[in-house]
Backbone as a ProteinNet text record, in pm:
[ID]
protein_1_A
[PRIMARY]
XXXXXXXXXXXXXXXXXXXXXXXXXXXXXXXXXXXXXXXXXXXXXXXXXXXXXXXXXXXXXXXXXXXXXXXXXXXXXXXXXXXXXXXXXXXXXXXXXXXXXXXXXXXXXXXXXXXXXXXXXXXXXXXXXXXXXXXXXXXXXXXXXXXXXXXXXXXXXXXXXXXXXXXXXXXXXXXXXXXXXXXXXX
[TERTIARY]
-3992.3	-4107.5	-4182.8	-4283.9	-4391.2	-4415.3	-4476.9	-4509.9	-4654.5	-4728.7	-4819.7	-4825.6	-4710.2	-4664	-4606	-4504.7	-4418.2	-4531.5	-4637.8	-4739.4	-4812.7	-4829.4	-4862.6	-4788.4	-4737.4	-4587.6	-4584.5	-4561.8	-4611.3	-4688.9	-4803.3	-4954.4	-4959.5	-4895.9	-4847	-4803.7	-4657.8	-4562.5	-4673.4	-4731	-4835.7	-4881.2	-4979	-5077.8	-5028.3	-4902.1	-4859.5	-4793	-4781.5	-4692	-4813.1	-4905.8	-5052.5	-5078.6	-5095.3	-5139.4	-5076.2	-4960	-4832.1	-4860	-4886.9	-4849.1	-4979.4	-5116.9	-5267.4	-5318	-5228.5	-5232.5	-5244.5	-5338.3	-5378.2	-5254.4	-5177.4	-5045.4	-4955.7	-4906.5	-4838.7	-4715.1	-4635.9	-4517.7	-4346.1	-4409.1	-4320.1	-4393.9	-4367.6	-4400.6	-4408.9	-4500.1	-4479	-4481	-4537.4	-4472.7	-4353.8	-4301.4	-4178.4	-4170.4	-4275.5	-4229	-4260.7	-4294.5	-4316.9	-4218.5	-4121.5	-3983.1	-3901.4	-3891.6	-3817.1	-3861.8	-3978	-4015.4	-4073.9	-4070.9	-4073	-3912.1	-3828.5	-3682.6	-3641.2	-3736.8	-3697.1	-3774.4	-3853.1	-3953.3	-3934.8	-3853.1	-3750.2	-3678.5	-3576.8	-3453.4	-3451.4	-3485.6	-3486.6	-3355.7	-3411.9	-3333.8	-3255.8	-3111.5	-2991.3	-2958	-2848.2	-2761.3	-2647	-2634.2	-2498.6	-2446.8	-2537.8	-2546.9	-2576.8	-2613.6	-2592.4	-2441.3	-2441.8	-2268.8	-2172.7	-2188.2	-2062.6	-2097	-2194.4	-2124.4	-2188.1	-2134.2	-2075.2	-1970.6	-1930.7	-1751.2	-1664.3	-1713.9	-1656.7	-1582.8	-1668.9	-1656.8	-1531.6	-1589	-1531.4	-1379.8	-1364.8	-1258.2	-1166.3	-1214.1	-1095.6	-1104.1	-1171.6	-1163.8	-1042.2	-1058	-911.4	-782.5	-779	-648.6	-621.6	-747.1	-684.5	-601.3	-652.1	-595.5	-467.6	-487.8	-291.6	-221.6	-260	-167.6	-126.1	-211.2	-195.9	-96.5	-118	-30.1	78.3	95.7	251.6	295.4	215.6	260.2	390.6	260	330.5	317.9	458.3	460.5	368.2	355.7	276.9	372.3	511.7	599.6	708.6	823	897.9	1003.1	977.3	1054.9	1013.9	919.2	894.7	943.5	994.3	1106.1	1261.2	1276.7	1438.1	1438.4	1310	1310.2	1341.7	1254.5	1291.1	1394	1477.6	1615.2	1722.1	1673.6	1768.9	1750.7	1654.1	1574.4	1683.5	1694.8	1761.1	1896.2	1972.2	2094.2	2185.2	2098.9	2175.9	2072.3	1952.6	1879.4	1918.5	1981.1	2076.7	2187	2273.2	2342	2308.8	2223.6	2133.4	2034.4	1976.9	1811	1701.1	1599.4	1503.2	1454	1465.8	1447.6	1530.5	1618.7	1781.7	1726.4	1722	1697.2	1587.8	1480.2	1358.4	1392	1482.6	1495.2	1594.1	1695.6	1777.8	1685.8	1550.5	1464.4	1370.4	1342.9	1295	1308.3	1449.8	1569.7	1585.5	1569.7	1632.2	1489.6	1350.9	1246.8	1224	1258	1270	1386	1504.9	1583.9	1657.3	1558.7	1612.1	1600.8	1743.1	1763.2	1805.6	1724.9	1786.8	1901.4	1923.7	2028.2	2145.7	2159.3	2256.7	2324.3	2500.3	2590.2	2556.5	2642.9	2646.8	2659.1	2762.5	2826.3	2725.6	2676.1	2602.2	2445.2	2398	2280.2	2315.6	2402.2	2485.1	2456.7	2530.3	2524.9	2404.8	2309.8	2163.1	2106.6	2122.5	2035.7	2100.5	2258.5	2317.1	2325.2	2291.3	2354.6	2235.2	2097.8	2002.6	2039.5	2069	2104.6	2198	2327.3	2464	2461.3	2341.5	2343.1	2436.8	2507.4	2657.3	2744.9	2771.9	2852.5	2853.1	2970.9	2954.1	2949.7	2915.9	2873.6	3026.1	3206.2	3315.2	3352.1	3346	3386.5	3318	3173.1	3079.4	3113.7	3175.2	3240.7	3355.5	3440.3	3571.2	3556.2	3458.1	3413.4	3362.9	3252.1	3182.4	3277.1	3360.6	3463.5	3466.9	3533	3580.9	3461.1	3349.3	3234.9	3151.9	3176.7	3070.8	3214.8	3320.1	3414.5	3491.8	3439.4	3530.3	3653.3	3790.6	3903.8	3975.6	3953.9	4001	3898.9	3847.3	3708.6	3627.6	3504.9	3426.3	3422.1	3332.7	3357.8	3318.2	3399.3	3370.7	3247.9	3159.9	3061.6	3098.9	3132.9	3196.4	3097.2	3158.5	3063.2	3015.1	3068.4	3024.1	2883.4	2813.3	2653.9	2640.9	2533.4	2545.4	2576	2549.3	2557.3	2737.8	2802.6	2924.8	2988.7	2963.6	3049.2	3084.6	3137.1	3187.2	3129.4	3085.5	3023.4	3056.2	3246.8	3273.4	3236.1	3233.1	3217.3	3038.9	2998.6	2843.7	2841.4	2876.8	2848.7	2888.7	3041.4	3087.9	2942	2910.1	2821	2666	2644.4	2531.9	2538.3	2646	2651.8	2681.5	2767.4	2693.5	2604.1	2513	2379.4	2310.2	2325.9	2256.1	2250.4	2384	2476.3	2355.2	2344.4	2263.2	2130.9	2076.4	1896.6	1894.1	2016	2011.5	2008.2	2083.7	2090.2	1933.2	1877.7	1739.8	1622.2	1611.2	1557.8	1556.3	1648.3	1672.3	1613.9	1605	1600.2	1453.8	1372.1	1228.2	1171.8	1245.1	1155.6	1209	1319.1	1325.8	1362.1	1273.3	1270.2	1281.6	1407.3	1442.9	1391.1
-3431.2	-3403.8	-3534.9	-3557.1	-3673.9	-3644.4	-3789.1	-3832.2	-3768	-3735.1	-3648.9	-3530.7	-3417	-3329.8	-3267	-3436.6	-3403.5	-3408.9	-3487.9	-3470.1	-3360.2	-3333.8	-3159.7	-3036.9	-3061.3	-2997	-3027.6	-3161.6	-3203.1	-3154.9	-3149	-3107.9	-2968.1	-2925.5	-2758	-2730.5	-2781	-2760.8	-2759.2	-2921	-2949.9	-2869.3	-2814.6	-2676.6	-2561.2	-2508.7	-2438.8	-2416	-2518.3	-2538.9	-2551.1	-2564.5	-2624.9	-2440.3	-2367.7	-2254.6	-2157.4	-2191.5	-2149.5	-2146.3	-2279.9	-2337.6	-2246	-2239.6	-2250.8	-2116.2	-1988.2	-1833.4	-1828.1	-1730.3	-1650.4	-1580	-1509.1	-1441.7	-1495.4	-1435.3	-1506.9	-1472.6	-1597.1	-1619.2	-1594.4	-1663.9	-1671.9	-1575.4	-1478.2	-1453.6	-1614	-1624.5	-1692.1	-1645.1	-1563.5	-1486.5	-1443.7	-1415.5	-1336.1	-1200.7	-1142.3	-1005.9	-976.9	-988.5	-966.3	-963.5	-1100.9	-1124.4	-1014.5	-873.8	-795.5	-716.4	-677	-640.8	-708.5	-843.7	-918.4	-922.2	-894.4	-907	-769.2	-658.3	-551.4	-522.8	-588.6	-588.6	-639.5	-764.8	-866.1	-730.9	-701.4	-625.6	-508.4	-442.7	-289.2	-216.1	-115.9	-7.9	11.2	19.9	90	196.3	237.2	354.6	329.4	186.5	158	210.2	146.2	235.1	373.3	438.5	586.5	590.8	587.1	576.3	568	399.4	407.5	497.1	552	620.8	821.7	783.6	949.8	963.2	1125.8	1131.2	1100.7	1107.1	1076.2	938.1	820.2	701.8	676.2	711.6	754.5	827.1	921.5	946.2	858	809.5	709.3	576.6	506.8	365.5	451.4	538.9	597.3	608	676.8	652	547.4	459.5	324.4	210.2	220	153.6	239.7	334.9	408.2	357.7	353.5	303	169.3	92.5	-56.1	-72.8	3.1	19.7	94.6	143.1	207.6	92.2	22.2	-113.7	-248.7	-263.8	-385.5	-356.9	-291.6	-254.2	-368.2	-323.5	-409.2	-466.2	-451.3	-523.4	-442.5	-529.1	-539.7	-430	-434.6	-369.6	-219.6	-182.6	-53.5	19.6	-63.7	-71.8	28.2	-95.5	-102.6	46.4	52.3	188.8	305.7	303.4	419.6	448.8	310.9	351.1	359.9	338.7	365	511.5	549.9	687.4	792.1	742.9	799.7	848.6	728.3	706.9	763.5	724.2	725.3	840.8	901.8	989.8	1117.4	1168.1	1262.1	1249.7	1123.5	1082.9	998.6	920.3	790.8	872.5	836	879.1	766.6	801.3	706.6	628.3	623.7	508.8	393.6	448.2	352.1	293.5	337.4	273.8	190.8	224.2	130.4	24.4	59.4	-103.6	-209.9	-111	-219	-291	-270.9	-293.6	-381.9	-363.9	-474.1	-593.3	-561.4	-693.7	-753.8	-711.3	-766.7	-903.7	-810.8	-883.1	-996.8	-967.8	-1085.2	-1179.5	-1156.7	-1235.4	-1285.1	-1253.6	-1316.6	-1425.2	-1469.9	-1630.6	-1667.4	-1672.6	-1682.9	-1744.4	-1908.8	-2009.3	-1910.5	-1840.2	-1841.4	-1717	-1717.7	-1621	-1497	-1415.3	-1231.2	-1211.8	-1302.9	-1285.2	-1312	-1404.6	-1446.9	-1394.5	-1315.7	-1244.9	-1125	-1060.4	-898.7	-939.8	-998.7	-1072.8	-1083.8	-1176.1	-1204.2	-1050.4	-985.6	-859.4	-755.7	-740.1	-636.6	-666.5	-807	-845.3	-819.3	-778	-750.8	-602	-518.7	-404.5	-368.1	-423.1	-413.4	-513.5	-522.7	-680.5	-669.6	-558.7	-581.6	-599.8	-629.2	-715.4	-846.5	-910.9	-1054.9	-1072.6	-1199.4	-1214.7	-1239.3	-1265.8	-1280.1	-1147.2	-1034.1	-903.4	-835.9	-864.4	-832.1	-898.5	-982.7	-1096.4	-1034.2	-1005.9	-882.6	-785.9	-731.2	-579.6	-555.4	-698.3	-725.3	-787.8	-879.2	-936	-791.3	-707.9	-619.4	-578	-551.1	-510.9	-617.8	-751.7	-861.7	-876.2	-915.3	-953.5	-840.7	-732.8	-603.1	-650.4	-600.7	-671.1	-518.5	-398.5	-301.4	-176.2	-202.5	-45.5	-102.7	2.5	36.2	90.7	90	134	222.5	345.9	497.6	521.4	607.7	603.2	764.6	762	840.4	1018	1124.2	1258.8	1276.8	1245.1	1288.7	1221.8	1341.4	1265.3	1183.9	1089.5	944.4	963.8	1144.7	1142.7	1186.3	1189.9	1232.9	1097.1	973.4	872.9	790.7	714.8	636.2	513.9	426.5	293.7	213.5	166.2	126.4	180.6	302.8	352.3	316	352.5	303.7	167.7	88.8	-68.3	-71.9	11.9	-19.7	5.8	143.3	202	107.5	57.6	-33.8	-105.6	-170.5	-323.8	-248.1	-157.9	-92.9	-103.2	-29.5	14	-135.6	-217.9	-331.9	-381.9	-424.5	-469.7	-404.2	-273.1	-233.7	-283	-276.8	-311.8	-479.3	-533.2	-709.1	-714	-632.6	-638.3	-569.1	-454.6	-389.4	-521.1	-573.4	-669.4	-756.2	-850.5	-975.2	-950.3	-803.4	-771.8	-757.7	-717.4	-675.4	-836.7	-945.6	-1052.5	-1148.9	-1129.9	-1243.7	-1143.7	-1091	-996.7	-1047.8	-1011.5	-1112.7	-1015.1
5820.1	5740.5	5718	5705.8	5750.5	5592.8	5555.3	5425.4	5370.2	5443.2	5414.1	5381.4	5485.2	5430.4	5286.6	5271.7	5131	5018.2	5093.8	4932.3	4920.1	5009.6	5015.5	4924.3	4941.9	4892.9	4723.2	4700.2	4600.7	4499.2	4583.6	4505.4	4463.3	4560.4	4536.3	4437.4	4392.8	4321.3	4202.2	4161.9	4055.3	3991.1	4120.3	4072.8	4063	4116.3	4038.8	3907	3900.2	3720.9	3632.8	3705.2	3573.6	3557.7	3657.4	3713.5	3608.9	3584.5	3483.4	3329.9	3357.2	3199	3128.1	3199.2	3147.8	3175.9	3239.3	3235.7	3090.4	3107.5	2934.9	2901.8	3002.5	2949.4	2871	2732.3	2648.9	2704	2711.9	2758.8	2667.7	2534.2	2423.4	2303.3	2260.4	2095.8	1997.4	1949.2	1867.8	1704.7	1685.4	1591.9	1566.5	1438.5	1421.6	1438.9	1394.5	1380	1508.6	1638.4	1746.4	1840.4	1789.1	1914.2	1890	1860	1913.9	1993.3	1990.9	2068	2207	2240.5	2343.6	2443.2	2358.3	2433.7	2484.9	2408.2	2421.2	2555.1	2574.6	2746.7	2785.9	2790.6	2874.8	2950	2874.9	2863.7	2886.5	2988.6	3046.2	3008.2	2984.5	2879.4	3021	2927.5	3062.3	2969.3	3091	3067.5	2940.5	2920.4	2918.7	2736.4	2671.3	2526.2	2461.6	2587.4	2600.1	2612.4	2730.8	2735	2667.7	2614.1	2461.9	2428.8	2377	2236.6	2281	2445.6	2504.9	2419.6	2384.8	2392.4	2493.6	2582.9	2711.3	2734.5	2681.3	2669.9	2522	2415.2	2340.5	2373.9	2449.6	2487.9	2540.4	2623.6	2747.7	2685.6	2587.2	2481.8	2405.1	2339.4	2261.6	2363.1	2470.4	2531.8	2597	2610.1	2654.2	2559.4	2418.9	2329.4	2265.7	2262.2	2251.5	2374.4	2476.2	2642.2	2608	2534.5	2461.7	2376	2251.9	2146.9	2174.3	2292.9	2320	2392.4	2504.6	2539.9	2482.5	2350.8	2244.9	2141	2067.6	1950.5	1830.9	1719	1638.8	1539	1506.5	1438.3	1460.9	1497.8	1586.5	1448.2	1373.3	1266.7	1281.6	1312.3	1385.4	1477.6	1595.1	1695.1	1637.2	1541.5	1452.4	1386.1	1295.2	1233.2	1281.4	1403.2	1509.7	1568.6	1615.7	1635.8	1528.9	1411.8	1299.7	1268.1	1270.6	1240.8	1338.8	1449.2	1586.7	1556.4	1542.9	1527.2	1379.1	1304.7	1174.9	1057.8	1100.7	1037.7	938.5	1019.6	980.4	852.4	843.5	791	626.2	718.1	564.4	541.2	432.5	381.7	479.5	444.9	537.4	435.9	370.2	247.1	252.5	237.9	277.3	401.1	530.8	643.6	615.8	590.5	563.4	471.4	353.8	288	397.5	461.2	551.6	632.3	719.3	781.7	698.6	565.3	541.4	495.5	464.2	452.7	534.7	706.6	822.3	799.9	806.8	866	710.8	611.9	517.8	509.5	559.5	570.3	706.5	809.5	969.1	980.1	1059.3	1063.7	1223.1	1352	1406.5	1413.5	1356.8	1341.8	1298.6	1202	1149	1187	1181.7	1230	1180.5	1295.9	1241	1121	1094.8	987.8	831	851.8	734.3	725.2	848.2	889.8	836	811.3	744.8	605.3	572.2	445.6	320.9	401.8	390.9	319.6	453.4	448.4	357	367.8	227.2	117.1	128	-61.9	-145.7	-151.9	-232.3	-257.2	-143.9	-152	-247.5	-207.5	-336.3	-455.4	-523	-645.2	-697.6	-785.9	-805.5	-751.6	-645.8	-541.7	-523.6	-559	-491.7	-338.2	-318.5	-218.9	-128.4	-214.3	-173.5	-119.1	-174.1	-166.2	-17.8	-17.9	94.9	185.9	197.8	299.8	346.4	274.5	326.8	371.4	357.4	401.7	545	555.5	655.7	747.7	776.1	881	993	955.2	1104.5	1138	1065.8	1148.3	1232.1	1166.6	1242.6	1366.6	1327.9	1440.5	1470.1	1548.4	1569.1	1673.6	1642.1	1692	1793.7	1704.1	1801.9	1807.9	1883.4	1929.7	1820.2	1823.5	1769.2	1630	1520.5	1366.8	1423.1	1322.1	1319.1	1205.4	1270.8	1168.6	1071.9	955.7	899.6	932.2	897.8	899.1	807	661.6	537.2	478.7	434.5	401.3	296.9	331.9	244	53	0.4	-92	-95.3	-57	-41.2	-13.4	8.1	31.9	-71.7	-90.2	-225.8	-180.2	-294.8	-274.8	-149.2	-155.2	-73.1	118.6	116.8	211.7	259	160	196.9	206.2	181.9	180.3	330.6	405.6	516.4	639.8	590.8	668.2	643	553.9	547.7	666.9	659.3	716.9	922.1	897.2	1061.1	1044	1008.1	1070.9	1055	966	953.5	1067.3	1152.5	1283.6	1364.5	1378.2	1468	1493.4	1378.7	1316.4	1323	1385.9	1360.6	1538.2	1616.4	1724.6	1801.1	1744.7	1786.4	1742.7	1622.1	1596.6	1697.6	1696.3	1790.7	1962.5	2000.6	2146.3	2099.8	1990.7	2036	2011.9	1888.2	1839.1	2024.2	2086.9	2219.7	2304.8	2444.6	2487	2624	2691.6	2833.5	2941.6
[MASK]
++++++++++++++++++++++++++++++++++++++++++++++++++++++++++++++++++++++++++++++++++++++++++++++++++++++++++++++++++++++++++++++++++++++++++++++++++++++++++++++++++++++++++++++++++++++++++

């Protein structure tokens, strides 16, 4: 390209930007009450805000966020409930289960033993209990030596303290083990 050319070119560019700038067409609102309606003639009307708010759209935003929320539970104590609910429903009240559950999630320690994680979580439950006695009770269930604890038939209003404290600290065992798998999930 020859030096005469590029000024050509040049001069062009010039006069068109002067050509620009010095059109009677207003470019910017300079008013206020005008710039919405300047963006709104920018901005060609779509489909797309029809849409949201189809049912249709509406429909499949709802089953996409349940597909979500069945995904990743929203507290991991929700998890626990459900399998306490499962397991032991029939037997405990759901009250009972829900305070064991919210003992777990107020008093979880990863650091610290089965043993003293049972503990933690039953001793608000039994306040007339020392914390020596709950310690005896709890041993064969945190360190089981032959099988499995039998989880008794008789309903929670039919058991004697001791028996419920035994059956606490199962189901606790359980809700410490459902816990721990939803809070570190391999």
């Amino acid at each position: 390209m020859s030096k005469s050319s590029k000024k050509i070119i040049k001069q062009k560019i010039y006069q068109d930007l002067l050509a620009k700038l010095s059109s009677e067409s207003e470019n910017y609102p300079w008013s206020p009450e005008s710039t919405e309606d300047y963006y709104e003639s920018l901005d060609p009307p779509s489909g797309v805000k029809d849409y949201l708010k189809s049912p249709k759209a509406i429909q499949k935003s709802s089953d996409f966020f349940k597909q979500i929320q069945e995904l990743y539970p929203r507290n991991p104590g929700d998890k626990v409930k459900q399998t306490l609910l499962q397991q032991f429903g029939e037997s405990v009240p759901s009250t009972w289960l829900e305070a064991i559950v919210e003992q777990i999630q107020n008093n979880y320690q990863e650091t610290s033993s089965l043993l003293d994680q049972l503990i933690n979580c039953v001793q608000p439950l039994f306040s007339d209990w020392c914390s020596e006695d709950l310690q005896v009770v709890v041993r064969p269930i945190a360190y089981p030596m032959r099988g499995s604890q039998a989880i008794p038939s008789k309903t929670w209003t039919e058991l004697s303290q001791s028996e419920q404290i035994r059956l606490t600290f199962t189901i606790t065992k359980v809700a410490l083990e459902t816990y721990q798998q939803q809070k570190n999930p391999e």
